[in-house]
């Protein structure tokens, strides 16, 4: 029997707890207050415009709950992150990305049978259609791997049209397992393509992360050997990126999915959103920033000075977060993992020393203290990826691999909820008033 999302059987009631009163001039309007199980309550403004003629305005959705969700809980003031109620720290000692993926998708930890069945599906479908190699060959060698990944996830929708309709839960589980499995192959092939290397096919005997590293780094004549510490570090990296509630890329997946777009198309859009330097691309920007310091172009003190200067557009990359106003709990765990991996591998990386130095300066600087700017998930993650041999232009691809189960879980949750509607915000129009059409002289 296919697993249903745990909460689908017992949906949490939508708790309404009194009203808020909004007064606009002479007008007054009662708006229901809604509470979740934890976190800030919300004022439901769904009917605000029809009742008052006013829209709400919320630049960057900084104060908007765009949906109800039961997947991930964050308390940005206390630095708490939980997947389906489980604190993120509980995954640190025995990181298993597949187990966490199942948890996010179905709402509880899998039992042994469920875990085995899901793993089997992953193993059986790691291959991609052979003709997709022609698509890889069409990209220039210099193509950014994130562009390739997004295009290829979308291309999967051409090869797996059986997954367009996912109302049948067993079809959903297959689709989820296959996309999580195939994304690894696509990511590794993108790397091989940009390096002019022959493609290495997945090896059914290898676990998820080790298989990925095999496809990335094995030669046709020699299998890549992966240190356990590296496999654990990458599993933890993937887990810590697996979901983060309504972030930019997840909201994108939900927005695209809200139109009824299929899972592949929605996830491909998520990859595009993740690419930006203010989101997943920040892990690349952190390394580039640290490398500038290592190469002597700028000192940590000078960089921090620039980041505080409102006349410069420099930011301290890997610092600050829309939600966390204290340490990002993922940053703490990655810092610990970073120390562990480098020590185990016997690697000394000057970038780690520079990162520590930067952190020390920023955390004692009144600008960063006053603005609540602390290290985020991207601050230490790049150093771990570097130690694992992952090239910098693949960092955000690894982030996308990690975030995929979260995207899929949100796409599923949205599709399961009867109250889901197409996402369609309004705007406050500030353009021209009605203007007559007058063709420019000589334009026709
Ligand atoms: N360095 C210097 N100043 C910063 C930084 C930073 N990293 N981040 C925010 N600030 C300052 C802003 O200049 C602004 O100052 P002001 O109020 O005096 O004008 C204030 O803090 C608020 O900044 P916003 O940009 O409004 O904050 P927002 O919540 O919109 O942005 C973001 C959050 C994008 C993460 C921001 O902190 C940032 O650009 N950080 C660097 C990039 C980064 O590390 N991104 C990864 C985020 S985690 C993730 O997506 C996986």
Coordinates of C-alpha atoms and ligand atoms in Angstrom, one line a residue:
X1 CA 0.0 0.0 0.0
X2 CA 1.4 3.4 -1.0
X3 CA 2.0 5.8 1.9
X4 CA -0.3 8.8 2.2
X5 CA 1.1 12.0 3.7
X6 CA 0.7 11.4 7.4
X7 CA -1.2 14.6 7.9
X8 CA -3.5 14.0 4.9
X9 CA -5.5 11.6 7.1
X10 CA -5.9 14.1 10.0
X11 CA -5.7 17.6 8.6
X12 CA -5.1 20.2 11.2
X13 CA -8.2 22.4 11.8
X14 CA -7.9 25.9 10.5
X15 CA -8.1 27.6 13.9
X16 CA -9.8 31.0 13.9
X17 CA -9.1 32.9 17.0
X18 CA -11.0 36.1 17.2
X19 CA -10.8 39.0 14.8
X20 CA -8.6 42.0 14.1
X21 CA -10.3 45.3 13.5
X22 CA -9.0 47.4 10.7
X23 CA -10.1 51.0 10.6
X24 CA -9.7 53.1 7.4
X25 CA -11.2 56.5 7.9
X26 CA -14.9 56.0 8.7
X27 CA -14.8 52.4 7.6
X28 CA -14.1 49.6 9.9
X29 CA -13.5 45.9 9.0
X30 CA -13.2 42.8 11.0
X31 CA -10.5 40.4 9.7
X32 CA -10.2 36.8 11.1
X33 CA -7.1 35.9 13.0
X34 CA -5.7 32.5 12.2
X35 CA -3.3 30.5 14.2
X36 CA -1.1 27.6 13.3
X37 CA 0.4 25.0 15.7
X38 CA 3.4 27.2 16.3
X39 CA 4.7 30.6 15.2
X40 CA 3.2 34.0 14.6
X41 CA -0.6 34.1 14.1
X42 CA -1.9 35.6 10.8
X43 CA -4.5 38.1 9.9
X44 CA -6.6 36.7 7.1
X45 CA -6.9 39.4 4.5
X46 CA -8.3 37.2 1.7
X47 CA -11.5 39.3 1.6
X48 CA -9.9 42.7 2.4
X49 CA -10.3 44.2 -1.1
X50 CA -13.8 43.0 -1.7
X51 CA -14.8 44.4 1.7
X52 CA -12.8 47.7 1.8
X53 CA -11.5 48.4 -1.8
X54 CA -8.0 48.3 -0.4
X55 CA -5.1 45.9 -1.2
X56 CA -2.4 44.9 1.2
X57 CA 1.1 46.0 0.2
X58 CA 4.0 43.8 1.3
X59 CA 7.3 44.3 -0.6
X60 CA 9.0 41.0 -1.1
X61 CA 6.3 39.2 0.8
X62 CA 8.3 39.9 4.0
X63 CA 5.1 39.8 6.1
X64 CA 2.9 37.5 4.2
X65 CA 1.9 33.9 4.9
X66 CA 1.2 32.7 1.3
X67 CA -0.2 29.3 2.3
X68 CA -0.8 26.9 5.2
X69 CA 1.9 24.2 5.4
X70 CA 2.7 21.3 7.6
X71 CA 6.2 20.5 6.3
X72 CA 8.8 22.7 7.9
X73 CA 8.8 25.0 11.0
X74 CA 11.3 27.8 11.5
X75 CA 11.6 30.2 14.4
X76 CA 13.9 32.8 13.1
X77 CA 14.3 34.6 16.5
X78 CA 15.4 31.4 18.3
X79 CA 17.2 29.7 15.4
X80 CA 14.9 26.7 15.3
X81 CA 14.4 24.6 12.2
X82 CA 12.3 21.4 12.2
X83 CA 11.3 19.0 9.4
X84 CA 7.8 17.6 10.1
X85 CA 8.4 18.5 13.7
X86 CA 11.9 16.9 14.0
X87 CA 14.7 19.3 15.0
X88 CA 17.3 19.5 12.3
X89 CA 20.0 18.7 14.8
X90 CA 18.6 15.2 15.2
X91 CA 19.9 14.3 11.7
X92 CA 23.5 15.2 12.4
X93 CA 24.9 12.0 13.9
X94 CA 23.6 9.6 11.2
X95 CA 22.8 11.6 8.1
X96 CA 20.5 9.8 5.7
X97 CA 19.2 12.0 2.9
X98 CA 16.8 9.4 1.5
X99 CA 15.1 8.9 4.8
X100 CA 14.8 12.7 5.3
X101 CA 13.4 13.0 1.7
X102 CA 10.7 10.4 2.5
X103 CA 9.9 12.2 5.8
X104 CA 9.4 15.5 4.0
X105 CA 7.3 13.9 1.2
X106 CA 5.0 11.8 3.4
X107 CA 5.0 13.5 6.8
X108 CA 6.6 10.9 9.0
X109 CA 9.8 8.7 9.1
X110 CA 9.5 5.6 6.9
X111 CA 9.4 2.1 8.3
X112 CA 11.9 -0.4 7.0
X113 CA 9.6 -1.7 4.2
X114 CA 8.7 1.8 3.0
X115 CA 12.4 2.9 3.1
X116 CA 13.4 -0.2 1.2
X117 CA 10.7 0.2 -1.5
X118 CA 11.6 3.9 -2.0
X119 CA 15.3 3.1 -2.2
X120 CA 14.6 0.4 -4.7
X121 CA 12.7 2.9 -6.9
X122 CA 15.6 5.3 -6.7
X123 CA 18.2 2.6 -7.6
X124 CA 16.1 1.4 -10.5
X125 CA 15.6 4.8 -12.1
X126 CA 19.0 6.5 -11.8
X127 CA 19.5 6.2 -15.5
X128 CA 18.2 8.9 -17.9
X129 CA 17.0 8.2 -21.4
X130 CA 20.0 7.7 -23.6
X131 CA 18.8 10.2 -26.1
X132 CA 19.1 12.9 -23.4
X133 CA 22.9 12.7 -24.1
X134 CA 22.1 14.5 -27.4
X135 CA 20.7 17.4 -25.4
X136 CA 23.8 17.6 -23.3
X137 CA 25.9 17.6 -26.4
X138 CA 24.0 20.6 -27.7
X139 CA 25.1 22.9 -24.8
X140 CA 28.4 24.9 -25.2
X141 CA 31.2 23.6 -23.0
X142 CA 31.0 26.8 -21.0
X143 CA 27.3 26.5 -20.2
X144 CA 26.7 27.1 -16.5
X145 CA 25.6 23.8 -14.8
X146 CA 22.6 25.5 -13.2
X147 CA 21.3 26.4 -16.7
X148 CA 21.8 22.8 -17.9
X149 CA 20.2 21.4 -14.8
X150 CA 17.1 23.5 -15.1
X151 CA 16.8 22.7 -18.8
X152 CA 17.3 19.0 -18.2
X153 CA 14.8 18.7 -15.4
X154 CA 12.3 20.4 -17.7
X155 CA 13.4 18.0 -20.5
X156 CA 12.5 15.1 -18.2
X157 CA 8.9 16.1 -18.7
X158 CA 9.2 15.2 -22.4
X159 CA 10.4 11.7 -21.5
X160 CA 8.1 11.0 -18.6
X161 CA 4.7 12.2 -19.7
X162 CA 3.2 9.4 -17.6
X163 CA 3.9 11.7 -14.6
X164 CA 1.8 14.6 -15.7
X165 CA -1.2 13.6 -13.7
X166 CA -0.2 12.6 -10.2
X167 CA -3.5 12.1 -8.5
X168 CA -2.8 8.5 -8.0
X169 CA -0.5 8.3 -4.9
X170 CA 1.5 5.4 -6.2
X171 CA 2.3 7.4 -9.4
X172 CA 3.4 10.3 -7.2
X173 CA 5.8 8.2 -5.2
X174 CA 7.4 6.8 -8.4
X175 CA 7.7 10.3 -9.9
X176 CA 9.2 11.7 -6.7
X177 CA 11.7 8.8 -6.4
X178 CA 12.7 9.0 -10.1
X179 CA 13.2 12.8 -10.1
X180 CA 15.3 12.7 -6.9
X181 CA 17.3 9.8 -8.4
X182 CA 17.7 11.3 -11.9
X183 CA 18.7 14.8 -10.8
X184 CA 22.0 13.3 -9.5
X185 CA 22.7 11.8 -12.9
X186 CA 21.8 15.1 -14.7
X187 CA 24.0 17.0 -12.3
X188 CA 27.0 14.8 -12.8
X189 CA 26.5 14.7 -16.6
X190 CA 26.4 18.5 -16.6
X191 CA 29.8 18.5 -14.9
X192 CA 31.2 15.9 -17.3
X193 CA 29.9 17.8 -20.3
X194 CA 31.5 21.0 -19.2
X195 CA 34.8 19.3 -18.7
X196 CA 34.7 17.3 -21.9
X197 CA 34.7 14.0 -20.0
X198 CA 33.0 10.8 -21.0
X199 CA 29.7 10.2 -19.1
X200 CA 29.9 7.7 -16.2
X201 CA 26.7 5.8 -15.7
X202 CA 25.1 5.2 -12.3
X203 CA 26.3 2.2 -10.3
X204 CA 23.3 0.4 -8.7
X205 CA 25.4 -0.9 -5.8
X206 CA 26.3 2.5 -4.5
X207 CA 24.4 4.6 -2.0
X208 CA 22.9 8.0 -3.1
X209 CA 25.8 10.4 -2.4
X210 CA 28.6 7.9 -3.3
X211 CA 26.9 7.1 -6.6
X212 CA 26.8 10.8 -7.4
X213 CA 30.5 11.2 -6.6
X214 CA 31.2 8.1 -8.7
X215 CA 29.4 9.7 -11.7
X216 CA 31.2 13.0 -11.1
X217 CA 34.8 11.7 -10.6
X218 CA 35.3 8.1 -11.7
X219 CA 37.2 7.4 -14.9
X220 CA 36.2 4.8 -17.4
X221 CA 39.2 2.8 -16.2
X222 CA 39.2 3.6 -12.5
X223 CA 36.4 3.9 -9.8
X224 CA 36.5 7.0 -7.6
X225 CA 36.9 6.1 -4.0
X226 CA 34.9 8.2 -1.6
X227 CA 36.0 8.7 2.0
X228 CA 33.1 7.9 4.5
X229 CA 33.6 11.4 6.1
X230 CA 33.0 13.0 2.7
X231 CA 29.9 10.9 2.1
X232 CA 28.5 11.8 5.5
X233 CA 29.3 15.5 5.0
X234 CA 27.6 15.6 1.7
X235 CA 24.6 13.7 3.0
X236 CA 24.3 16.2 5.8
X237 CA 24.7 19.1 3.4
X238 CA 21.8 17.7 1.3
X239 CA 19.7 17.2 4.4
X240 CA 20.3 20.7 5.7
X241 CA 19.2 22.1 2.3
X242 CA 16.3 19.8 1.9
X243 CA 13.6 22.3 2.9
X244 CA 13.2 25.8 4.3
X245 CA 9.5 26.5 4.1
X246 CA 8.4 29.4 1.8
X247 CA 11.8 30.5 0.5
X248 CA 12.3 32.1 -2.9
X249 CA 12.7 28.8 -4.9
X250 CA 10.1 26.9 -3.0
X251 CA 7.6 29.7 -3.5
X252 CA 8.5 29.6 -7.1
X253 CA 7.8 25.9 -7.3
X254 CA 4.5 26.5 -5.6
X255 CA 3.6 29.4 -7.8
X256 CA 4.4 27.5 -11.1
X257 CA 2.6 24.4 -9.7
X258 CA -0.4 26.5 -8.7
X259 CA -1.2 26.8 -12.4
X260 CA -1.4 23.1 -12.7
X261 CA 2.0 22.8 -14.3
X262 CA 3.6 19.4 -13.9
X263 CA 6.2 18.4 -11.3
X264 CA 9.2 18.6 -13.6
X265 CA 8.3 22.0 -15.0
X266 CA 7.7 23.3 -11.5
X267 CA 11.0 22.0 -10.1
X268 CA 12.9 23.3 -13.2
X269 CA 11.5 26.8 -12.3
X270 CA 12.7 26.2 -8.7
X271 CA 16.3 25.6 -10.0
X272 CA 16.2 29.0 -11.9
X273 CA 15.0 30.8 -8.7
X274 CA 17.7 29.1 -6.7
X275 CA 20.4 30.2 -9.1
X276 CA 20.5 33.8 -8.0
X277 CA 23.3 35.1 -5.7
X278 CA 20.9 36.3 -3.1
X279 CA 19.6 32.7 -2.7
X280 CA 21.3 29.5 -3.6
X281 CA 24.1 31.2 -5.6
X282 CA 25.3 32.7 -2.3
X283 CA 27.5 29.7 -1.6
X284 CA 29.5 30.5 -4.7
X285 CA 29.7 34.1 -3.8
X286 CA 31.1 33.2 -0.4
X287 CA 34.0 31.3 -1.8
X288 CA 34.7 34.0 -4.3
X289 CA 34.7 36.5 -1.5
X290 CA 37.1 34.4 0.6
X291 CA 39.3 33.7 -2.4
X292 CA 39.7 37.5 -2.9
X293 CA 41.0 37.7 0.7
X294 CA 43.3 34.7 0.3
X295 CA 44.7 36.2 -2.9
X296 CA 45.4 39.5 -1.1
X297 CA 43.0 41.7 -3.1
X298 CA 41.2 42.7 0.1
X299 CA 41.5 42.0 3.9
X300 CA 38.6 40.7 6.0
X301 CA 38.5 44.1 7.8
X302 CA 38.3 46.1 4.5
X303 CA 35.6 43.8 3.3
X304 CA 33.5 44.2 6.4
X305 CA 34.0 48.0 6.1
X306 CA 32.7 47.9 2.5
X307 CA 29.8 45.7 3.4
X308 CA 28.7 48.3 5.9
X309 CA 29.1 51.2 3.5
X310 CA 25.7 52.2 2.0
X311 CA 27.5 53.7 -1.0
X312 CA 28.9 50.4 -2.0
X313 CA 26.8 47.5 -3.3
X314 CA 29.0 45.0 -1.4
X315 CA 27.4 42.6 1.1
X316 CA 29.0 40.2 3.4
X317 CA 28.1 37.0 1.6
X318 CA 26.8 34.1 3.7
X319 CA 25.6 36.6 6.3
X320 CA 22.0 37.7 6.9
X321 CA 18.7 36.0 6.3
X322 CA 15.1 37.1 5.8
X323 CA 13.9 34.8 8.5
X324 CA 16.8 34.2 10.9
X325 CA 17.6 37.0 13.2
X326 CA 20.1 34.9 15.1
X327 CA 22.5 32.1 14.0
X328 CA 21.1 30.0 11.2
X329 CA 21.1 26.5 12.9
X330 CA 22.3 25.0 9.7
X331 CA 25.4 27.2 9.7
X332 CA 26.4 25.9 13.2
X333 CA 26.0 22.3 12.0
X334 CA 27.9 22.9 8.8
X335 CA 30.7 24.7 10.8
X336 CA 31.0 21.6 13.0
X337 CA 31.0 19.3 9.9
X338 CA 33.5 21.5 8.2
X339 CA 36.0 21.1 11.1
X340 CA 35.3 17.4 11.2
X341 CA 35.9 16.7 7.5
X342 CA 39.0 18.9 7.1
X343 CA 40.5 17.2 10.2
X344 CA 39.6 13.7 9.0
X345 CA 41.0 14.3 5.5
X346 CA 44.0 16.1 7.0
X347 CA 43.3 19.1 4.8
X348 CA 44.2 22.7 5.8
X349 CA 42.2 25.3 3.9
X350 CA 43.2 28.9 4.4
X351 CA 39.6 29.8 3.4
X352 CA 38.4 28.2 6.6
X353 CA 40.7 30.5 8.7
X354 CA 39.5 33.5 6.7
X355 CA 35.9 32.5 7.2
X356 CA 36.4 32.2 11.0
X357 CA 38.2 35.6 11.0
X358 CA 35.4 37.2 9.1
X359 CA 32.8 35.7 11.4
X360 CA 34.7 37.0 14.5
X361 CA 34.9 40.5 13.1
X362 CA 31.3 40.6 12.0
X363 CA 29.8 39.2 15.1
X364 CA 31.5 41.8 17.3
X365 CA 30.7 44.7 14.9
X366 CA 27.8 47.0 16.0
X367 CA 26.4 47.2 12.4
X368 CA 26.0 43.4 12.1
X369 CA 24.7 43.2 15.7
X370 CA 22.2 46.0 15.2
X371 CA 21.0 44.5 11.9
X372 CA 20.8 41.0 13.3
X373 CA 23.2 39.6 10.7
X374 CA 24.6 36.2 11.4
X375 CA 26.2 33.5 9.3
X376 CA 23.7 31.6 7.2
X377 CA 23.7 28.1 5.6
X378 CA 26.0 29.3 2.8
X379 CA 28.8 30.6 4.9
X380 CA 30.6 27.3 5.6
X381 CA 29.0 25.0 3.1
X382 CA 31.3 25.9 0.2
X383 CA 34.4 24.9 2.2
X384 CA 32.9 21.5 2.8
X385 CA 32.0 21.1 -0.9
X386 CA 35.5 22.2 -1.8
X387 CA 37.0 19.6 0.5
X388 CA 34.9 17.0 -1.3
X389 CA 36.4 18.0 -4.6
X390 CA 33.2 19.7 -5.9
X391 CA 34.1 22.6 -8.2
X392 CA 32.7 26.0 -7.4
X393 CA 30.4 26.2 -10.4
X394 CA 28.6 23.0 -9.1
X395 CA 27.9 24.3 -5.6
X396 CA 24.5 25.6 -6.4
X397 CA 23.7 22.4 -8.3
X398 CA 24.4 20.5 -5.1
X399 CA 22.0 22.9 -3.2
X400 CA 19.4 22.2 -5.9
X401 CA 19.8 18.4 -5.4
X402 CA 19.3 18.9 -1.7
X403 CA 16.3 21.2 -2.0
X404 CA 14.5 18.9 -4.5
X405 CA 12.6 16.8 -1.9
X406 CA 11.4 20.0 -0.3
X407 CA 10.1 21.4 -3.6
X408 CA 8.4 18.1 -4.4
X409 CA 6.8 18.0 -0.9
X410 CA 5.5 21.5 -1.3
X411 CA 4.2 20.8 -4.8
X412 CA 2.4 17.7 -3.4
X413 CA 1.0 19.5 -0.4
X414 CA -0.4 22.3 -2.6
X415 CA -2.0 19.9 -5.0
X416 CA -3.6 17.9 -2.1
X417 CA -5.3 20.9 -0.5
X418 CA -8.7 21.6 -1.8
X419 CA -8.5 25.3 -1.0
X420 CA -5.4 25.8 -3.2
X421 CA -5.9 28.5 -5.9
X422 CA -3.7 29.8 -8.7
X423 CA -1.1 32.2 -7.2
X424 CA -1.8 35.6 -8.5
X425 CA -0.7 38.6 -6.5
X426 CA -1.9 42.2 -7.2
X427 CA 0.2 45.3 -7.6
X428 CA 0.2 48.9 -6.8
X429 CA 0.3 50.5 -10.2
X430 CA 2.6 53.5 -10.4
X431 CA 2.9 53.9 -14.2
X432 CA 1.4 56.4 -16.6
X433 CA -2.2 57.3 -16.4
X434 CA -4.2 56.8 -19.6
X435 CA -2.1 58.1 -22.4
X436 CA -3.1 58.4 -26.1
X437 CA -1.2 56.5 -28.8
X438 CA 0.9 58.9 -30.8
X439 CA 3.4 57.3 -33.2
X440 CA 6.8 58.8 -33.1
X441 CA 7.7 60.8 -36.2
X442 CA 9.0 58.5 -39.0
X443 CA 8.4 55.3 -36.9
X444 CA 5.9 54.0 -39.5
Ligands
LIG1 N1 25.9 42.4 4.4 C1 25.7 43.7 4.8 N2 24.5 44.3 5.1 C2 23.5 43.4 5.0 C3 23.6 42.1 4.6 C4 24.9 41.6 4.4 N3 25.0 40.3 4.0 N4 22.4 41.5 4.6 C5 21.5 42.5 4.9 N5 22.2 43.7 5.2 C6 21.6 44.9 5.6 C7 21.0 45.7 4.4 O1 21.9 46.6 3.8 C8 19.8 46.4 5.1 O2 20.4 47.5 5.8 P1 19.6 48.9 6.1 O3 18.3 48.5 6.8 O4 20.5 49.7 7.0 O5 19.4 49.5 4.8 C9 19.3 45.4 6.2 O6 20.5 44.6 6.5 C10 18.2 44.5 5.7 O7 18.6 44.0 4.5 P2 17.6 43.4 3.4 O8 18.2 43.3 2.1 O9 16.3 44.3 3.4 O10 17.2 42.0 4.0 P3 16.4 40.9 3.3 O11 15.7 40.1 4.3 O12 15.6 41.4 2.1 O13 17.6 40.0 2.6 C11 19.3 38.5 2.3 C12 18.1 38.9 3.1 C13 19.0 38.5 0.8 C14 19.7 37.0 2.7 C15 20.5 39.4 2.7 O14 20.8 39.3 4.1 C16 21.7 39.2 1.9 O15 21.8 39.8 0.8 N6 22.7 38.4 2.4 C17 23.9 38.1 1.6 C18 23.6 37.1 0.5 C19 23.4 35.7 1.2 O16 24.2 35.2 2.0 N7 22.3 35.0 0.7 C20 22.0 33.7 1.2 C21 20.7 33.7 2.0 S1 20.4 32.0 2.6 C22 19.7 31.3 1.3 O17 19.1 31.8 0.5 C23 20.0 29.9 1.2

